[in-house]
C-alpha positions as YAML, in Angstrom:
chain: A
units: angstrom
residues:
- id: 1
  name: ASN
  ca: [310.01, 227.97, -97.21]
- id: 2
  name: ASN
  ca: [309.80, 230.52, -100.03]
- id: 3
  name: PRO
  ca: [310.38, 230.21, -103.75]
- id: 4
  name: PRO
  ca: [312.76, 229.69, -105.41]
- id: 5
  name: TYR
  ca: [314.31, 227.41, -102.77]
- id: 6
  name: ASN
  ca: [311.27, 225.74, -101.23]
- id: 7
  name: THR
  ca: [311.30, 222.74, -103.55]
- id: 8
  name: GLY
  ca: [314.54, 221.36, -102.12]
- id: 9
  name: ALA
  ca: [316.51, 220.77, -98.95]
- id: 10
  name: PHE
  ca: [319.96, 222.23, -98.41]
- id: 11
  name: ARG
  ca: [322.68, 220.89, -96.16]
- id: 12
  name: PHE
  ca: [324.93, 223.22, -94.25]
- id: 13
  name: GLU
  ca: [327.61, 222.92, -91.64]
- id: 14
  name: LEU
  ca: [327.98, 225.08, -88.56]
- id: 15
  name: THR
  ca: [331.58, 225.09, -87.33]
- id: 16
  name: PHE
  ca: [332.44, 226.27, -83.84]
- id: 17
  name: SER
  ca: [335.85, 227.62, -82.90]
- id: 18
  name: PRO
  ca: [337.59, 226.27, -79.78]
- id: 19
  name: ASN
  ca: [337.10, 229.83, -78.48]
- id: 20
  name: HIS
  ca: [333.32, 229.72, -78.84]
- id: 21
  name: PRO
  ca: [331.32, 231.59, -77.53]
- id: 22
  name: LEU
  ca: [333.90, 234.38, -77.61]
- id: 23
  name: GLU
  ca: [334.26, 233.82, -81.38]
- id: 24
  name: PRO
  ca: [331.35, 233.29, -83.75]
- id: 25
  name: PRO
  ca: [330.59, 230.01, -85.52]
- id: 26
  name: ARG
  ca: [330.94, 229.77, -89.29]
- id: 27
  name: ALA
  ca: [328.11, 228.56, -91.54]
- id: 28
  name: THR
  ca: [328.96, 226.78, -94.77]
- id: 29
  name: LEU
  ca: [326.42, 225.49, -97.25]
- id: 30
  name: ARG
  ca: [327.33, 222.00, -98.45]
- id: 31
  name: THR
  ca: [324.59, 221.95, -101.08]
- id: 32
  name: PRO
  ca: [325.24, 224.29, -104.02]
- id: 33
  name: ILE
  ca: [322.78, 227.17, -104.09]
- id: 34
  name: TYR
  ca: [322.19, 230.05, -106.51]
- id: 35
  name: HIS
  ca: [322.09, 232.89, -104.00]
- id: 36
  name: PRO
  ca: [323.77, 236.32, -103.87]
- id: 37
  name: SER
  ca: [324.92, 235.84, -100.25]
- id: 38
  name: VAL
  ca: [326.55, 232.44, -100.74]
- id: 39
  name: ASP
  ca: [329.76, 232.06, -102.74]
- id: 40
  name: PRO
  ca: [330.59, 229.00, -104.88]
- id: 41
  name: GLU
  ca: [332.52, 227.45, -101.96]
- id: 42
  name: GLY
  ca: [329.44, 227.68, -99.72]
- id: 43
  name: ARG
  ca: [330.64, 230.57, -97.55]
- id: 44
  name: VAL
  ca: [327.77, 232.73, -96.33]
- id: 45
  name: CYS
  ca: [327.67, 236.50, -95.89]
- id: 46
  name: GLN
  ca: [326.03, 236.48, -92.47]
- id: 47
  name: PRO
  ca: [326.58, 239.75, -90.59]
- id: 48
  name: LEU
  ca: [325.43, 238.22, -87.30]
- id: 49
  name: THR
  ca: [328.51, 235.98, -87.25]
- id: 50
  name: THR
  ca: [331.08, 238.65, -88.07]
- id: 51
  name: HIS
  ca: [333.47, 239.67, -85.32]
- id: 52
  name: VAL
  ca: [332.03, 243.20, -85.46]
- id: 53
  name: HIS
  ca: [328.47, 242.06, -84.66]
- id: 54
  name: TRP
  ca: [329.08, 238.89, -82.68]
- id: 55
  name: GLU
  ca: [327.88, 238.81, -79.08]
- id: 56
  name: HIS
  ca: [329.09, 235.95, -76.87]
- id: 57
  name: THR
  ca: [325.52, 235.56, -75.59]
- id: 58
  name: THR
  ca: [324.19, 234.71, -79.07]
- id: 59
  name: ARG
  ca: [322.91, 231.14, -79.14]
- id: 60
  name: ALA
  ca: [323.37, 228.64, -81.96]
- id: 61
  name: VAL
  ca: [319.63, 228.53, -82.60]
- id: 62
  name: GLN
  ca: [319.72, 232.29, -83.26]
- id: 63
  name: VAL
  ca: [322.50, 231.78, -85.80]
- id: 64
  name: LEU
  ca: [320.44, 229.08, -87.52]
- id: 65
  name: GLN
  ca: [317.28, 231.20, -87.55]
- id: 66
  name: ASP
  ca: [319.21, 234.14, -89.01]
- id: 67
  name: LEU
  ca: [320.75, 231.89, -91.66]
- id: 68
  name: LEU
  ca: [317.37, 230.46, -92.68]
- id: 69
  name: LEU
  ca: [315.82, 233.92, -92.84]
- id: 70
  name: GLN
  ca: [318.69, 235.19, -94.96]
- id: 71
  name: LEU
  ca: [318.52, 232.23, -97.35]
- id: 72
  name: ASP
  ca: [314.74, 232.58, -97.64]
- id: 73
  name: SER
  ca: [314.92, 236.30, -98.43]
- id: 74
  name: PRO
  ca: [317.91, 237.08, -100.67]
- id: 75
  name: ASP
  ca: [319.27, 240.58, -100.12]
- id: 76
  name: PRO
  ca: [321.44, 242.05, -102.89]
- id: 77
  name: GLN
  ca: [323.10, 244.29, -100.27]
- id: 78
  name: ARG
  ca: [324.64, 241.21, -98.59]
- id: 79
  name: ALA
  ca: [326.41, 239.89, -101.65]
- id: 80
  name: LEU
  ca: [329.33, 237.55, -102.01]
- id: 81
  name: ARG
  ca: [328.35, 237.12, -105.66]
- id: 82
  name: PRO
  ca: [327.90, 240.59, -107.18]
- id: 83
  name: ASP
  ca: [326.76, 239.14, -110.51]
- id: 84
  name: VAL
  ca: [323.91, 237.24, -108.86]
- id: 85
  name: ALA
  ca: [322.99, 240.27, -106.72]
- id: 86
  name: ARG
  ca: [322.86, 242.44, -109.85]
- id: 87
  name: GLU
  ca: [320.67, 239.88, -111.59]
- id: 88
  name: LEU
  ca: [318.32, 239.80, -108.58]
- id: 89
  name: GLN
  ca: [317.98, 243.58, -108.72]
- id: 90
  name: GLU
  ca: [317.83, 244.08, -112.49]
- id: 91
  name: ARG
  ca: [316.19, 240.87, -113.74]
- id: 92
  name: PRO
  ca: [314.32, 239.27, -110.81]
- id: 93
  name: GLU
  ca: [312.40, 236.81, -113.01]
- id: 94
  name: GLU
  ca: [315.64, 235.54, -114.55]
- id: 95
  name: PHE
  ca: [317.19, 235.23, -111.08]
- id: 96
  name: ARG
  ca: [314.19, 233.24, -109.86]
- id: 97
  name: ARG
  ca: [314.26, 230.95, -112.89]
- id: 98
  name: ARG
  ca: [317.98, 230.22, -112.44]
- id: 99
  name: ALA
  ca: [317.62, 229.72, -108.69]
- id: 100
  name: GLU
  ca: [314.72, 227.29, -109.20]
- id: 101
  name: GLU
  ca: [316.68, 225.40, -111.85]
- id: 102
  name: HIS
  ca: [319.76, 225.24, -109.62]
- id: 103
  name: THR
  ca: [317.62, 224.05, -106.70]
- id: 104
  name: HIS
  ca: [316.10, 221.33, -108.87]
- id: 105
  name: LEU
  ca: [319.57, 220.16, -109.99]
- id: 106
  name: HIS
  ca: [321.44, 220.28, -106.68]
- id: 107
  name: ALA
  ca: [319.11, 220.27, -103.68]
- id: 108
  name: GLU
  ca: [317.94, 217.14, -101.94]
- id: 109
  name: PRO
  ca: [314.26, 216.21, -101.70]
- id: 110
  name: ARG
  ca: [312.55, 217.92, -98.79]
- id: 111
  name: PRO
  ca: [311.65, 215.60, -95.95]
- id: 112
  name: ASP
  ca: [307.98, 215.07, -95.21]
- id: 113
  name: PRO
  ca: [306.70, 217.15, -92.25]
...
């Protein structure tokens, strides 16, 4: 919902282990995104779904809400791409420009509400 990603739609996949809910699901972005917490393969740095923080009572909707919040508000402290995190901290306008450009090139059109 927030710039620089609000002009496109991003697909992701939530994969559940056969041991779910004892093991956390894994979120993977299928649409390329210029984001410090998402690596080029689409893996997401999402602390909620790490084995250290995972609670078997966590629901899938909570994982999705956490993912959307994280994607909407990039945090350089949760970085899988240190170069992008550094750019976000040191040159935020350049980060925003690149993220908007990347969104325009790779994201799908947003569906109408």
